Coordinates of C-alpha atoms in Angstrom, one line a residue:
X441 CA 0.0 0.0 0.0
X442 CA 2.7 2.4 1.1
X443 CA 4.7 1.5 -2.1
X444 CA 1.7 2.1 -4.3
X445 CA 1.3 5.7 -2.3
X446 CA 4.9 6.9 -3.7
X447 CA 4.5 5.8 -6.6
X448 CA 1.1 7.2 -6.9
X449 CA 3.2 10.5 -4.9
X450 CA 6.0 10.3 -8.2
X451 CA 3.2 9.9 -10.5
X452 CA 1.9 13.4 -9.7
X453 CA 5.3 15.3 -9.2
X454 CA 6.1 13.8 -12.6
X455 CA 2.6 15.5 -13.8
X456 CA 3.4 18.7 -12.2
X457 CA 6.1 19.2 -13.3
X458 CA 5.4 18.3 -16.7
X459 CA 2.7 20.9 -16.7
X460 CA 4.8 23.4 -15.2
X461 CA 7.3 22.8 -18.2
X462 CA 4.2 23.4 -20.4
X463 CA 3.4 26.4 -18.6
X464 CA 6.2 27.8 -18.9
X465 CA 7.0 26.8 -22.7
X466 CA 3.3 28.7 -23.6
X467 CA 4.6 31.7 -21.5
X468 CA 7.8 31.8 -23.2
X469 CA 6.2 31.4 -26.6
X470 CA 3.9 34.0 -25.3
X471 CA 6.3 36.6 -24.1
X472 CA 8.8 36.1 -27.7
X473 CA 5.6 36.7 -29.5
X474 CA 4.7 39.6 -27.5
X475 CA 8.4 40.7 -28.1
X476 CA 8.4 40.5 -31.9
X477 CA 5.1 42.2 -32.1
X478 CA 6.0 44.9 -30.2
X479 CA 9.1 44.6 -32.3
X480 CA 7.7 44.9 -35.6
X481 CA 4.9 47.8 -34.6
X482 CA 7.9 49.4 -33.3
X483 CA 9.9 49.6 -36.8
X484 CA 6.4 49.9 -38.5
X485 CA 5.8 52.8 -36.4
X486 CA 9.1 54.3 -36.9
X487 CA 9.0 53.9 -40.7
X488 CA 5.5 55.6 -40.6
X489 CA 6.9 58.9 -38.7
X490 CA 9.8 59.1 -40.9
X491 CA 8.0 59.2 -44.0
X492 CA 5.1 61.3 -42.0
X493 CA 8.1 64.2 -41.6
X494 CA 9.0 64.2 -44.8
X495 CA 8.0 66.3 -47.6
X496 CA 4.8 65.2 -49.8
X497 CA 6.8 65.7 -52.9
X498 CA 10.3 67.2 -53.3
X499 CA 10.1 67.6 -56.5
X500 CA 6.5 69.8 -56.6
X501 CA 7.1 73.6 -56.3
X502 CA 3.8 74.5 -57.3
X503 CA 1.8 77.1 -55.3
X504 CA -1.0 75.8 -53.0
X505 CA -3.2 78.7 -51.8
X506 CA -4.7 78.1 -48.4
X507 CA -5.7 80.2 -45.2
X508 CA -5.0 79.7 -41.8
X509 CA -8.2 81.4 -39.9
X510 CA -7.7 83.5 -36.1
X511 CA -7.0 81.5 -33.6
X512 CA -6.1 78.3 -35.2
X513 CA -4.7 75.6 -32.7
X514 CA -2.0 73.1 -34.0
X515 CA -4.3 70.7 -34.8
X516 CA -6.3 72.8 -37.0
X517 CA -3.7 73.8 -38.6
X518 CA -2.6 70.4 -39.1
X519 CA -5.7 69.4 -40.6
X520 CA -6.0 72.5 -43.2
X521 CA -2.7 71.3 -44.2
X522 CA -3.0 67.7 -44.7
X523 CA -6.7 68.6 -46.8
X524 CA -4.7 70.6 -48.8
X525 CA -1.5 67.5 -49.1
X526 CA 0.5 70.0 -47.9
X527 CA 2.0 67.8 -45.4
X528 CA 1.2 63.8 -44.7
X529 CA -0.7 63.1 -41.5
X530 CA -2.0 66.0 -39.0
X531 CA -1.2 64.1 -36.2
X532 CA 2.3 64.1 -36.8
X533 CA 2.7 67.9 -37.1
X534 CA 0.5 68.4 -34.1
X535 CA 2.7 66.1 -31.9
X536 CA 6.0 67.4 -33.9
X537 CA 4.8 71.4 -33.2
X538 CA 4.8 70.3 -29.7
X539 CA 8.2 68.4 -29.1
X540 CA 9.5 71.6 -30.9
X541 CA 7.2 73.6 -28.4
X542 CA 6.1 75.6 -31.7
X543 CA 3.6 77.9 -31.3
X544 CA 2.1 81.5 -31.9
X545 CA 1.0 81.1 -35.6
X546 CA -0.1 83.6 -37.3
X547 CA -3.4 83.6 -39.3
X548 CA -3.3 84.5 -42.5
X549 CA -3.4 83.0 -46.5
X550 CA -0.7 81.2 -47.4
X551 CA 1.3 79.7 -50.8
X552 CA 3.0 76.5 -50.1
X553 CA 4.0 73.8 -51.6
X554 CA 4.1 69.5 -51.7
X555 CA 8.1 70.2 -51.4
X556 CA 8.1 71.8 -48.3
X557 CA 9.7 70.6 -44.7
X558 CA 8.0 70.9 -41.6
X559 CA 10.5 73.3 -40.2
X560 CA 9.8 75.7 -42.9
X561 CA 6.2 75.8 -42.9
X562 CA 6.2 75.9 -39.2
X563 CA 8.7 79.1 -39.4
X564 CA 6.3 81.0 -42.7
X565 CA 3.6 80.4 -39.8
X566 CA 5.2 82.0 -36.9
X567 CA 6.8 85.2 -39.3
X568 CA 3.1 85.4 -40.8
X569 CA 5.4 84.9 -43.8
X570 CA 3.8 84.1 -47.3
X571 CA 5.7 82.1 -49.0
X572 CA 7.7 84.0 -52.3
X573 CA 7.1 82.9 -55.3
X574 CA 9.9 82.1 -57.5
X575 CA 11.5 85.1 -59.2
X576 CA 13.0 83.5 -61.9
X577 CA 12.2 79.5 -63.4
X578 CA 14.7 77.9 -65.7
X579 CA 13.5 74.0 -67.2
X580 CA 17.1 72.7 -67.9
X581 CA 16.1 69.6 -70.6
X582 CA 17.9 66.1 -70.5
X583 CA 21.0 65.9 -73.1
X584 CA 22.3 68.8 -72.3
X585 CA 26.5 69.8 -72.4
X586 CA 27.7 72.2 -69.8
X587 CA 28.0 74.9 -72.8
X588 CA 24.5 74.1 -73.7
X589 CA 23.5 74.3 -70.3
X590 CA 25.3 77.9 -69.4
X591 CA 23.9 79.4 -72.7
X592 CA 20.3 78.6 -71.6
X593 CA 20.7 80.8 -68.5
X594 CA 22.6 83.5 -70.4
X595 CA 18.8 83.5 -71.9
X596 CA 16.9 83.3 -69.2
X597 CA 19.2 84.9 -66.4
X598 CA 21.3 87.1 -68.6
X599 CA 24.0 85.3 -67.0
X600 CA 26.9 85.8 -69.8
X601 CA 27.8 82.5 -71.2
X602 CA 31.5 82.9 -70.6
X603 CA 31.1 83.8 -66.9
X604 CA 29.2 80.5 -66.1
X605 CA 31.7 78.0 -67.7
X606 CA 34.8 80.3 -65.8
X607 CA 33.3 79.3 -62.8
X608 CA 32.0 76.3 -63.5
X609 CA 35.6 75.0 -64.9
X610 CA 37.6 77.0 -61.9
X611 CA 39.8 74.0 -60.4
X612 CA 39.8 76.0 -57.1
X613 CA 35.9 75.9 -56.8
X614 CA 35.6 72.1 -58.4
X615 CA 37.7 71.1 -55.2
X616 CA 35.5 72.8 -52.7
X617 CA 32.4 71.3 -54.7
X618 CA 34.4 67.4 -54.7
X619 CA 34.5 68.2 -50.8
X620 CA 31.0 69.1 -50.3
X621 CA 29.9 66.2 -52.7
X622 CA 31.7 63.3 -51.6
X623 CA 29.2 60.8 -52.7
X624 CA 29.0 62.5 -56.1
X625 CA 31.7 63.9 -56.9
X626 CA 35.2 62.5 -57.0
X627 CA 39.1 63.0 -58.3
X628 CA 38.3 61.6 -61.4
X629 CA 36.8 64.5 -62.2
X630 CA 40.0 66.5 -62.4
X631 CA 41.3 63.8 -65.0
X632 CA 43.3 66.8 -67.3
X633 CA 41.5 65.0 -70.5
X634 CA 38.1 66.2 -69.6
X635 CA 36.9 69.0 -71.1
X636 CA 34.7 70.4 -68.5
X637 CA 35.0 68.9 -65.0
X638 CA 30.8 69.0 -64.2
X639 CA 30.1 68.0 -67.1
X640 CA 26.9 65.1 -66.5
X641 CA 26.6 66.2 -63.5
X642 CA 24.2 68.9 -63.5
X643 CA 21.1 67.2 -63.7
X644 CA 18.1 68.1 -66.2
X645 CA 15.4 69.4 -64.1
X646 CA 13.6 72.8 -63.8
X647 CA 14.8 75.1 -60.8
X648 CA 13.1 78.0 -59.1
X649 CA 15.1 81.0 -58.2
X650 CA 13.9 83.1 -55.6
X651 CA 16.1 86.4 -55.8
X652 CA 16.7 88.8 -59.2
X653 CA 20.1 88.1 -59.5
X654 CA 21.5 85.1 -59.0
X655 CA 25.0 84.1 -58.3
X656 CA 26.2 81.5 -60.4
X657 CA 27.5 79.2 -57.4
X658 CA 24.0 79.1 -56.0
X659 CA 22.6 77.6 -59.3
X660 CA 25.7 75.1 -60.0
X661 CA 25.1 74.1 -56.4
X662 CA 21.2 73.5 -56.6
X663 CA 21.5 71.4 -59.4
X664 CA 24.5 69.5 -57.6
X665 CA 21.6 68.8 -55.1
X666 CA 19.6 67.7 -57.0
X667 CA 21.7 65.2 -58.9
X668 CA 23.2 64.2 -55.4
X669 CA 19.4 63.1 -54.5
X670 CA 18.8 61.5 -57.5
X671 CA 22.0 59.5 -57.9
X672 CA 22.0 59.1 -54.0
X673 CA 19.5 56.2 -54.5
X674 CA 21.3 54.0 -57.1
X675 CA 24.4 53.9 -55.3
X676 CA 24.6 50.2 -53.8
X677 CA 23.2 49.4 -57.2
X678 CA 26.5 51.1 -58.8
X679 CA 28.6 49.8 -56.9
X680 CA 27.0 45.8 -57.8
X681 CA 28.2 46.4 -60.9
X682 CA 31.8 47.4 -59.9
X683 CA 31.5 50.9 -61.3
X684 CA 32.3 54.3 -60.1
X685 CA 29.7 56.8 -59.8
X686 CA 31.6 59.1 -62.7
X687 CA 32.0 55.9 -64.9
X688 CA 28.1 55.4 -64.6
X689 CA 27.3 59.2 -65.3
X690 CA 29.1 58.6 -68.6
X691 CA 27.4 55.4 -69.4
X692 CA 23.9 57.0 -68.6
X693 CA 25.0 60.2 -70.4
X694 CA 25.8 58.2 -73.8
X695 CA 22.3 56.4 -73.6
X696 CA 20.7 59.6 -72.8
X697 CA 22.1 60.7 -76.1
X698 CA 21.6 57.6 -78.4
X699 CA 17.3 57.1 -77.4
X700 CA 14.4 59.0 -76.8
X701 CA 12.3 56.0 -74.1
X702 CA 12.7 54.2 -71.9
X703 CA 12.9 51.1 -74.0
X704 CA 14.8 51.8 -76.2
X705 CA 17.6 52.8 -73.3
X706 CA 17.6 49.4 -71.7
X707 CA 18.2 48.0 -75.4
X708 CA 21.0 50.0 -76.6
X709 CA 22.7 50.3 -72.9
X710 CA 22.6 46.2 -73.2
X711 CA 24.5 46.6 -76.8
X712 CA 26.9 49.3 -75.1
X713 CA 27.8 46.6 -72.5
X714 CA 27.6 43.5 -74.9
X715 CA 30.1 45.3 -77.0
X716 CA 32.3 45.7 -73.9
X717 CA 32.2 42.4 -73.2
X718 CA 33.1 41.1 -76.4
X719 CA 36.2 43.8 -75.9
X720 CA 34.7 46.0 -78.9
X721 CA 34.7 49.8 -79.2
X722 CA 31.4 51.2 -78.4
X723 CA 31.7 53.4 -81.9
X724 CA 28.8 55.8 -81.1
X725 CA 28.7 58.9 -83.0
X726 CA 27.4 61.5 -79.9
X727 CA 30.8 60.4 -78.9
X728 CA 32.5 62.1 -81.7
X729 CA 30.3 65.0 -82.2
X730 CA 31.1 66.0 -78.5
X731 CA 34.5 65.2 -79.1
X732 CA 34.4 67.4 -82.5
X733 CA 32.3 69.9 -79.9
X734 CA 29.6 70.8 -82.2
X735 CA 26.2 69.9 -83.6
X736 CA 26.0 68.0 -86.6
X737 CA 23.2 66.5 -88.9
X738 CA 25.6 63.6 -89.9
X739 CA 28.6 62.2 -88.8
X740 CA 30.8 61.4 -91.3
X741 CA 33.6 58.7 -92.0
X742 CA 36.3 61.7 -91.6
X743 CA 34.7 62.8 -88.1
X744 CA 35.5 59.4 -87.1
X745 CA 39.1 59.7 -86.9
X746 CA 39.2 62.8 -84.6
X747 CA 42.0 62.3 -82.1
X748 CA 39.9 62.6 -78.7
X749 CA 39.3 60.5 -75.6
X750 CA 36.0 61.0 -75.9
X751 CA 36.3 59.3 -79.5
X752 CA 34.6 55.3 -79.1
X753 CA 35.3 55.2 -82.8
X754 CA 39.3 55.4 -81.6
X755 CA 39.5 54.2 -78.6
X756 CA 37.9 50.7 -76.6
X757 CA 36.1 51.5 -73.2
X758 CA 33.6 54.1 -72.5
X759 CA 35.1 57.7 -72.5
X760 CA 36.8 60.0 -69.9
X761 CA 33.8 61.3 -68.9
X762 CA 29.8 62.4 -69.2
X763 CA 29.5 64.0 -72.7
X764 CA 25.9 65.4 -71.5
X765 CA 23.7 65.6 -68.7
X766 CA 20.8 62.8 -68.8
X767 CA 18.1 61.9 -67.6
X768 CA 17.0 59.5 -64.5
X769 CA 15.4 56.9 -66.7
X770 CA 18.7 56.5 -68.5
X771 CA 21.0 56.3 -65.4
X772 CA 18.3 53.7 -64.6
X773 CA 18.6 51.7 -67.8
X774 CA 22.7 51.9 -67.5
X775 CA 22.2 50.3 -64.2
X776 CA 20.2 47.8 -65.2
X777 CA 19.9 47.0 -69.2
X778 CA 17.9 44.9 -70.6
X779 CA 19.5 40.9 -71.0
X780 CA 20.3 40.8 -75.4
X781 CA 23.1 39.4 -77.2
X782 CA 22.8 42.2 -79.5
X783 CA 26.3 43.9 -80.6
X784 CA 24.9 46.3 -83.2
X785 CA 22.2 49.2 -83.7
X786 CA 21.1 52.2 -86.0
X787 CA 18.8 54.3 -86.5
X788 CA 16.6 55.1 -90.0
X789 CA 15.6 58.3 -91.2
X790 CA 12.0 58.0 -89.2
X791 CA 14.0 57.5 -85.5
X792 CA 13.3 53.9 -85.4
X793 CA 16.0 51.9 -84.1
X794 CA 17.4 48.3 -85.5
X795 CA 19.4 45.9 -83.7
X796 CA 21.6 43.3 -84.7
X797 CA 23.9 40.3 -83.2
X798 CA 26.1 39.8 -85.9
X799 CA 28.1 42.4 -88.0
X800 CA 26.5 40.6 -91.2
X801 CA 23.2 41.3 -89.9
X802 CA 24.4 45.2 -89.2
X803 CA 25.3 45.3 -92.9
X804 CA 22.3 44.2 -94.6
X805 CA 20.3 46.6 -91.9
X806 CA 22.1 49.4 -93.1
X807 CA 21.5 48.7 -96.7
X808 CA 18.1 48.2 -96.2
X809 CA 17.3 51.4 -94.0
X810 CA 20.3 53.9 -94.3
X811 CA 20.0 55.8 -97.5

């Protein structure tokens, strides 16, 4: 009887303790899930607020008219903006205004814009300070040289020509700008074979500027911020494909120059980097006529010999440098080209484009289309 009693007694330790292991096994499942939950919400929550603070759209610099009535609180004010998509989420600027204990803001009618920060709405606010509107607007189009580029604001900012590229060139100011720029810019930019050192690097975009006359620095230096944002996002991407950020700009610049959409860019950057591959020259004629440094309707067989780095005709590789500005779509489709086995292209007389993967195949395309 007694013997039956332990074991009976054993028999229900055992148990418990069994139980308690299951216990505590459901708690600790419990508590890890808690714990990655609270995790996750955590970064989810984080992300949120991040993107909350940022602008609606950088890019957007159009006016949006709206009025702030007397005695507007915070959140109010937060909620006029976010109707308008001035700014993301109310909350957020309500809670930001007060962990920046911002207050006394002045009623009024306002301009602002999708590319505004919180700090600078919040200060046009306090000042009762209507946003200016943009004195002077210059539209700088994709495929443009540094010459190109400083004559179109001669135009439009009376900005003499010759002025803009002395700066622009000045070896002193191109060493401040490679400090300032480390992500973008770099030595190889001083390389003595390239014509102008920014060349490629001021990016196609239109820019507002907001006083009459405007120094030359300030506009090099805007559109150096704007390519740094652009180009910011590709750079793991670059680096992948064991490039430099200059050698990409030059890629990108001589697909800008070859198509006009985006399909055809991821086509003929595949033949550019086919052709590397197979250790060929790239031969493409925007090479030359930059190279020659002026327009022409036709290339012809004599322009091809031009002694230049820039010449592909001359020389295997891509060239010293960016031989234009470009556009983000083609720094895209240098990045990532489309997959071919093409080696050859041209284009007819009605812009289409031909391909080719043998140099046969190029020959009887060029009787058949090139008159």
């Amino acid at each position: 009887m007694k013997k039956k009693n332990k074991s009976t007694y054993r028999d229900n330790l055992t148990a418990r303790g069994n139980e308690a292991k299951t216990v505590r096994k459901i708690v600790s499942i419990i508590l890890v899930m808690i714990t990655l939950i609270l995790f996750i919400g955590g970064i989810s929550g984080y992300i949120y607020i991040k993107s909350a603070l940022q602008p609606v759209d950088p890019d957007n610099k159009k006016d949006i008219h709206v009025e702030i009535p007397m005695g507007a609180s915070s959140s109010t004010i937060g909620k006029i903006l976010e109707e308008n998509n001035i700014i993301k989420d109310s909350r957020i600027f309500r809670i930001y205004t007060k962990v920046k204990n911002q207050s006394d803001f002045q009623a009024g009618e306002y301009d602002f814009t999708q590319a505004m920060t919180f700090d600078e709405i919040i200060e046009s606010l306090k000042e009762g300070r209507i946003m200016k509107k943009a004195i002077h607007r210059v539209t700088i189009p994709e495929g443009k040289s540094i010459n190109e580029i400083a004559k179109i604001y001669e135009e439009k900012l009376g900005i003499k020509q010759k002025k803009f590229l002395d700066i622009v060139n000045d070896p002193k100011y191109i060493q401040t700008l490679i400090e300032k720029y480390p992500n973008l810019l770099s030595d190889e930019i001083t390389n003595p074979d390239i014509r102008s050192p920014l060349e490629g690097y001021l990016f196609a975009a239109t820019y507002d500027f907001y006083e009459e006359d405007v120094k030359v620095e300030a506009i090099i230096e805007q559109m150096l911020d704007k390519s740094k944002k652009v180009i910011s996002k590709y750079l793991d991407e670059i680096s992948a494909k064991d490039m430099t950020v200059h050698e990409m700009l030059t890629m990108a610049s001589i697909v800008e120059k070859e198509a006009k959409n985006a399909k055809q860019r991821k086509r003929i950057s595949s033949v550019f980097y086919n052709r590397l591959e197979a250790d060929m020259k790239l031969q493409t004629d925007p090479t030359v006529l930059y190279a020659i440094g002026k327009h022409k309707k036709k290339v012809l067989y004599k322009d091809l010999e031009i002694e230049s780095p820039y010449n592909t005709y001359q020389n295997k590789g891509i060239p010293v440098g960016p031989i234009s500005n470009f556009s983000e779509n083609s720094l895209q489709a240098a990045i990532d080209p489309e997959k071919t086995d093409y080696l050859y292209f041209l284009h007819d007389e009605d812009g289409n484009i031909h391909y080719a993967e043998t140099h046969d195949e190029h020959i009887k395309l060029k009787q058949e289309y090139i008159k």
